[in-house]
Short mmCIF file of C-alpha atoms in Angstrom, two decimals:
data_model
loop_
_atom_site.label_atom_id
_atom_site.label_comp_id
_atom_site.label_asym_id
_atom_site.label_seq_id
_atom_site.Cartn_x
_atom_site.Cartn_y
_atom_site.Cartn_z
CA MET A 1 107.12 74.58 109.79
CA SER A 2 105.13 75.96 112.71
CA ALA A 3 101.96 74.42 114.10
CA PRO A 4 98.70 75.91 112.83
CA GLU A 5 96.93 78.33 115.15
CA SER A 6 93.84 77.15 116.92
CA ALA A 7 90.55 78.95 116.28
CA SER A 8 90.64 80.56 119.74
CA GLN A 9 94.18 81.86 119.21
CA ALA A 10 93.27 83.31 115.83
CA ALA A 11 90.15 84.98 117.23
CA ALA A 12 92.11 86.51 120.13
CA THR A 13 94.69 88.09 117.83
CA PRO A 14 93.73 91.69 116.99
CA LYS A 15 93.58 92.34 113.28
CA GLN A 16 94.60 95.54 111.55
CA PRO A 17 92.14 96.88 109.00
CA ALA A 18 93.02 96.83 105.32
CA TYR A 19 91.98 99.74 103.12
CA LEU A 20 91.14 99.43 99.46
CA VAL A 21 91.50 102.76 97.66
CA ASP A 22 90.19 103.45 94.16
CA ALA A 23 93.29 105.41 93.23
CA SER A 24 92.08 106.49 89.79
CA VAL A 25 89.52 108.86 91.31
CA TYR A 26 92.08 110.52 93.59
CA VAL A 27 94.81 110.72 90.94
CA PHE A 28 92.35 112.28 88.47
CA ARG A 29 91.19 114.78 91.10
CA ALA A 30 94.77 115.64 92.06
CA TRP A 31 95.80 116.10 88.42
CA PHE A 32 93.14 118.73 87.80
CA SER A 33 93.12 120.40 91.22
CA MET A 34 96.84 121.01 91.68
CA PRO A 35 98.61 123.85 89.85
CA ASP A 36 100.58 123.07 86.69
CA SER A 37 103.67 124.54 88.34
CA PHE A 38 104.25 121.25 90.22
CA THR A 39 107.05 119.75 88.11
CA ASP A 40 110.22 117.72 88.63
CA HIS A 41 113.74 118.81 87.66
CA ALA A 42 113.10 117.77 84.04
CA GLY A 43 109.87 119.77 83.79
CA ARG A 44 107.54 116.76 83.92
CA PRO A 45 104.26 117.34 85.79
CA THR A 46 104.12 115.90 89.29
CA ASN A 47 100.86 117.45 90.47
CA ALA A 48 98.95 114.13 90.43
CA VAL A 49 101.71 112.31 92.31
CA TYR A 50 101.92 115.05 94.92
CA GLY A 51 98.15 115.29 95.34
CA PHE A 52 97.68 111.52 95.64
CA ALA A 53 100.58 111.19 98.09
CA ARG A 54 99.04 113.95 100.19
CA PHE A 55 95.72 112.09 100.17
CA LEU A 56 97.44 108.89 101.35
CA CYS A 57 99.21 110.74 104.16
CA GLU A 58 95.90 112.23 105.30
CA LEU A 59 94.27 108.78 105.18
CA VAL A 60 97.03 107.32 107.35
CA GLU A 61 96.69 110.16 109.86
CA GLN A 62 92.90 109.74 110.02
CA THR A 63 93.11 105.99 110.55
CA ARG A 64 95.72 106.37 113.30
CA ALA A 65 93.35 108.67 115.16
CA ASP A 66 90.60 106.02 115.18
#
């Protein structure tokens, strides 16, 4: 077991931000904004998955730029 960090060591360590995303809003928006032609090989709709994944990729790109 390692020794606990001192308060000064913990304060000096840069922290990465954590993002909390209300996914239901973005999935709902993607479902209704993407065309119905987005389907998988079995014909199941994938428009919400595609739209939400695109949103997450854009979020990652925006946060990297900051």
